């Protein structure tokens, strides 16, 4: 349950508050150990079932740069990155996420992370030589919500290729932007990630205070991760940035030319939440990848927190274009520290899909309008 | 029925032929009188039921320039135009199209147009002073397919505002690009418009030779008009061009900001047919307006004619995004020369909507693929 | 000398007239034989002194598509082209232009072209098998101004790669847009090219009626060729189009990345004349290539002719950025039909460089302003 | 003098180091008092001599949003800003900069800033009610280099208009990005600003270790301020961001349309330093404003520091386009806390202008190339 008072309605139809309007009756304990100082989401380790096919998708189609590779894994980075990688593709038996990896400010913050999770009773594993190539001393944990998080500072520096325009493709991916996690109890997740040092920038709620999703940041963008309400723990997507909107359109055009357009799941479009321009793809294993550009600066501590009404049909697509159901229902498994998929727990709070589409759901373009605004749903 | 032999499969999955592969068993008579030399589609006269509301849509939202207006009509032009107008909004009792107006090369071509249609037994009306402000000697006809066509040469020149960047909006419309007409028998329509001097650039067919739509041009772009198979005569849409793709995205963003996103019917997206980037809007009366950019040069007489398979899921959207059913079913009435709506005749040939969506329809992303490719349709 | 009366001042600071305001006292004879019906500029044959180096520039850097090549020549086309080539690079001893080649509407128009020039006493050469690969029956002539012109209809069709977005580079060249010729007497050249069927769209003059340059079109863009006043006959540049402005910026970025930025001679910028966005490069032999996008439709016979004041500092760059002197002074030799360079005749009319820059020249940003507007010239 | 060892040459032609390679023999004392925690550059207070004219430039031409105004001052913000303003235009007798204002993380950081400068013996002034409207408790100081710095936390929140696309212009300014200060001794300035908590991201040096300029950041972009070597203290420019490159081009186009193109001083172009796309304008008083987009993330503590060779002709413009001399020589006066202009002290270190242009200067496109690379300079 969340507080909906003291919020201000903006001229754009959403609300702003000074404090994140999300509270939980079921919190994870707050450790006494200080949280590590997290800089940013740094890389995701994806388990893929056909490494060659996945390499083709991420390298030949999306144009990520191969830093290093072997028979078992490919280490990829975006064109402005200087750390060893932003994505690891590792061959494995079941498509899943092995790690959501965050970079911390100092080597000592890895110790802090370890202590923080140990106090919470979470399983942790520390490797001085790192869990993947190019990364040094790291700790991996299964966090209280069941997600495999990693924290590291040490990494091999590689050349930032930002100036190498001879290597750019029309849809060049320039940065890793964020992760998105599916979890049944969003307020509980938010409170825990606030304890870890993240700050809420936006959320989606209904009039009863049910929270459907929340966005949390370390670096001053709209998010480093988001918590999406649903059966979890699962990984909703990993997102890379382009410089401009036409770069995202170029990715769609190229997928069409390669007769791979069925990899496009949703978009391109303009998000309400984050105000970014977006596209969602599905990789050969069904892992969802977002391509994203142009959200806003959120680095001030009093950055206004934006709350969207779940019935606002422009919250997820500012143009009111429909969200395909698979976008709500599908997500990737996540692994425990032994490499086994975490069991998925069903969400018991209201579902955004049900609340907005279908027999009992409704959405509006203009608040108070009696016509239902979900365009495609009405028509099919 | 059309010829499907002697066509060449391209590496992009469609076919090209040297001659337009469309034939009709039911032709309109070919007049002996020479056809007028048509330069281009020049303007559409739209009857709207609430002039103030329509003006708001076309001027305040879409940013067209008012050349002139009175209590009954508003004359609008795009920013690169030097003739008096590209769109007339005229107050009337029933939303409809009063004229598809084409500019011809010389004053004498108006005489030719009149003779051409008289020989066909069509009703014609000639006005030396023009039917609308800013246009001189014109002939209006009800063509053999039931459409109200106009031909004129004389027009008042107004300033081409192309260099007036202080007047540009982020979504500036720079040219009128084309019309699109709904008609039950596409091959019959194509043959007639070829007699009038248009050339086919692209079409959509199935393996049996059923023609679902065809694109025809006077100026060397993909079209000045298109014939879309359906109950007709009706007007499917009128299209304006922008310079770049981001201009089209800006229109969507603005509609979102104004909480008018439900005016977006389909897109934005990349067409397969024409290779242009597009967006479809519905105006306050439901008239459909396309925003369009970046098709290709077609001015050579042997310009390859492109034929798309109706089951190719990238034909209408290169990214495979679904065509909303209303896009297939809705269209505007057209008027006869007395201002009465033309009766609508049902299409008896196969329907593209039925052929590609729903229980009996199918589409593919990759020819031969057994999975159905219509993304959203599969999911809802 | 030209007529400056009956022109209208626009709100953008240039003039428009209904008739091209250019007259000559020294005309080339007008043939009685009808002119061929020219569709468009089709290709240029460039003699280059180091074929491998030129291939690297046009293929590896600019991304043109190789249709065919051998030890002696490379045949290149833009990504939307369906005729065999838009550019031939041919190894030779002296960098020069062997042909400005135009496509005509029918095979018979090649006969017309031959007769047209024969009547003018020009040397002509006819080859049923064409002068280059992929082109059939053609006539080459040395035109009365000394330029090597070619006319052809027959050509091998190749695949239009417009939909092959997997082949696009960030700076993809989509069409051949125009040629530009340097000639001492612009009014004489204009009159002759009008006889050949071209129409003037824009020009640059001073108050005395001296014509510094004029733009002429066959297809309905601002030009298929332009006549630039200077020592000639020489070739000023050949121009290719991109879809959007960022594509042109991407070419600059890539040249920087390859440490080839000294190939950028002028721009990028916005032209006053044509309103297009532009960039001028110099190839390894110094041949000038323009990259160009977004001029306007000129296909109506009464398209307003634009006249710019030579002292308007925004005529050549709408942003008032300086034109580098080499852009005025440098140009490529052109060949006669034996492959020998044509002698260059000096311009005797006033020079645009002298009229606008330097001790006696002046330019203004705002007409009547007493400050000189040539920004960089003032400062160095 | 600076250290040039232990640097790595990149494939793009510049160097990277782990530590900023800048050292000073003439440091400002490092206070024992802790530095305030600076979030970001927040606003500049500009004294203008004709408020109406300046308002026209910043509001009507550049499109900044007026938060508040009175007879004496106009408070402006960019479209994504939620604090009261990013720019104050204040009427005054002499064009100058009254404050470079930084936002700090907490109210207590204002106390820290005051103590930090008091220990340095700098004049400070504290106002609980702020020095400008919309800003609360602030301290202003004359820093050891003579610049008027302000620090504040408290500010009135205003609506972030990021979603108000109905208010966007084609050249919309979305954020304040950075300041740039002219100072004679760059290493001394860098060391002092490092003491204040800024981190160096890039610099320009010669082989002897002379530092010509350095870029320093608080937020994780390339800079919040830069120190440019020259006669100072003076203000070189204030910079606003756009979302995309075409937005910057649109500003140029609009200035052309308004016949204000002589406000364009340099660009548009691509920077070498920062990799951003840029444009420099001069306002009616000659204050320089940069429009800027798409630099890179710098938030990791070991972000590679980039060092450019002063003779690399692509360092300031990646395309090798010339830097106009005024860009090096002109800058705005800055005020002391009584509102009097600070005296300007001449730089004694080598001048970048002299080192790269003119009789004794040289630049290269490709290191080792013997030809001089400064394109325009060679030609005029």
Tab-separated table of C-alpha atoms in Angstrom, chain C residues 11-14 245-246 249 252-268 270 277 282 308 312-315 317-327 330 357 364-367 369 371 373-377 379-380, chain D residues 11-14 245-246 249 252-268 270 277 282 308 312-315 317-327 330 357 364-367 369 371 373-377 379-380:
chain	number	residue	atom	x	y	z
C	11	UNK	CA	9.890	37.445	-46.956
C	12	UNK	CA	13.071	35.349	-47.019
C	13	UNK	CA	15.101	38.016	-48.792
C	14	UNK	CA	15.408	36.622	-52.316
C	245	UNK	CA	20.745	15.327	-42.593
C	246	UNK	CA	22.291	13.082	-39.956
C	249	UNK	CA	26.978	14.362	-40.536
C	252	UNK	CA	31.969	13.753	-41.701
C	253	UNK	CA	32.277	11.750	-38.486
C	254	UNK	CA	33.610	8.760	-40.402
C	255	UNK	CA	36.130	10.862	-42.311
C	256	UNK	CA	37.333	12.153	-38.953
C	257	UNK	CA	37.628	8.637	-37.587
C	258	UNK	CA	39.649	7.593	-40.623
C	259	UNK	CA	41.827	10.708	-40.311
C	260	UNK	CA	40.634	11.789	-43.715
C	261	UNK	CA	38.983	14.990	-42.550
C	262	UNK	CA	41.031	17.007	-45.030
C	263	UNK	CA	38.772	15.521	-47.715
C	264	UNK	CA	36.065	17.832	-46.339
C	265	UNK	CA	36.280	21.037	-48.317
C	266	UNK	CA	33.161	22.934	-47.286
C	267	UNK	CA	30.240	22.341	-44.989
C	268	UNK	CA	28.192	20.680	-43.803
C	270	UNK	CA	22.326	24.573	-45.369
C	277	UNK	CA	21.515	20.478	-46.655
C	282	UNK	CA	37.285	16.219	-52.527
C	308	UNK	CA	19.492	35.544	-55.141
C	312	UNK	CA	23.390	38.125	-49.826
C	313	UNK	CA	25.709	36.290	-47.475
C	314	UNK	CA	23.092	33.565	-46.954
C	315	UNK	CA	22.757	32.656	-50.654
C	317	UNK	CA	25.176	29.080	-46.950
C	318	UNK	CA	21.935	29.958	-45.211
C	319	UNK	CA	23.830	30.165	-41.929
C	320	UNK	CA	26.279	32.678	-43.341
C	321	UNK	CA	29.256	30.389	-42.970
C	322	UNK	CA	32.075	31.284	-45.333
C	323	UNK	CA	32.635	29.651	-48.699
C	324	UNK	CA	36.269	28.588	-48.854
C	325	UNK	CA	38.073	30.114	-51.845
C	326	UNK	CA	39.066	26.727	-53.289
C	327	UNK	CA	35.377	25.995	-53.726
C	330	UNK	CA	39.099	24.578	-58.158
C	357	UNK	CA	35.120	38.464	-50.334
C	364	UNK	CA	25.389	41.397	-46.075
C	365	UNK	CA	23.382	39.373	-43.605
C	366	UNK	CA	20.555	41.895	-43.618
C	367	UNK	CA	20.105	43.997	-46.723
C	369	UNK	CA	23.178	46.622	-43.042
C	371	UNK	CA	28.496	45.896	-41.495
C	373	UNK	CA	28.585	39.950	-43.142
C	374	UNK	CA	31.254	37.558	-44.327
C	375	UNK	CA	32.086	36.149	-40.955
C	376	UNK	CA	35.368	34.373	-41.283
C	377	UNK	CA	36.762	36.706	-43.911
C	379	UNK	CA	38.227	37.798	-38.826
C	380	UNK	CA	41.293	36.382	-40.499
D	11	UNK	CA	43.289	4.106	-32.351
D	12	UNK	CA	41.569	7.487	-32.668
D	13	UNK	CA	44.809	9.445	-32.338
D	14	UNK	CA	44.530	10.874	-28.813
D	245	UNK	CA	21.825	16.842	-33.790
D	246	UNK	CA	19.027	17.983	-36.080
D	249	UNK	CA	20.783	22.395	-37.265
D	252	UNK	CA	20.944	27.550	-37.508
D	253	UNK	CA	18.120	27.332	-40.032
D	254	UNK	CA	15.941	29.577	-37.877
D	255	UNK	CA	18.706	32.136	-37.422
D	256	UNK	CA	19.035	32.200	-41.198
D	257	UNK	CA	15.292	32.696	-41.628
D	258	UNK	CA	15.352	35.569	-39.147
D	259	UNK	CA	18.412	37.047	-40.899
D	260	UNK	CA	20.347	36.637	-37.703
D	261	UNK	CA	22.922	34.238	-39.108
D	262	UNK	CA	25.730	36.520	-37.961
D	263	UNK	CA	24.934	35.304	-34.432
D	264	UNK	CA	26.512	32.002	-35.500
D	265	UNK	CA	30.175	32.211	-34.583
D	266	UNK	CA	31.424	28.678	-35.084
D	267	UNK	CA	29.947	25.393	-36.191
D	268	UNK	CA	27.871	23.392	-36.259
D	270	UNK	CA	31.548	17.593	-34.113
D	277	UNK	CA	27.968	17.803	-31.628
D	282	UNK	CA	26.924	35.018	-29.743
D	308	UNK	CA	44.665	15.670	-27.145
D	312	UNK	CA	45.859	17.605	-33.847
D	313	UNK	CA	43.601	19.480	-36.217
D	314	UNK	CA	40.638	17.305	-35.219
D	315	UNK	CA	40.850	18.064	-31.467
D	317	UNK	CA	36.530	19.991	-34.658
D	318	UNK	CA	36.603	16.325	-35.546
D	319	UNK	CA	35.983	17.240	-39.161
D	320	UNK	CA	39.006	19.530	-39.218
D	321	UNK	CA	36.936	22.632	-39.864
D	322	UNK	CA	38.710	25.803	-38.746
D	323	UNK	CA	38.192	27.470	-35.391
D	324	UNK	CA	37.507	31.130	-36.038
D	325	UNK	CA	39.989	33.381	-34.232
D	326	UNK	CA	37.269	35.236	-32.306
D	327	UNK	CA	36.417	31.961	-30.629
D	330	UNK	CA	36.677	36.872	-27.264
D	357	UNK	CA	47.238	28.847	-36.903
D	364	UNK	CA	48.023	18.017	-38.718
D	365	UNK	CA	45.219	15.767	-39.879
D	366	UNK	CA	47.396	12.680	-39.702
D	367	UNK	CA	50.278	12.717	-37.246
D	369	UNK	CA	51.945	14.274	-42.222
D	371	UNK	CA	51.196	19.078	-45.007
D	373	UNK	CA	46.036	20.538	-41.946
D	374	UNK	CA	44.297	23.766	-41.037
D	375	UNK	CA	42.051	23.899	-44.020
D	376	UNK	CA	40.688	27.386	-44.214
D	377	UNK	CA	43.799	29.038	-42.843
D	379	UNK	CA	43.440	28.909	-48.244
D	380	UNK	CA	42.785	32.491	-47.254
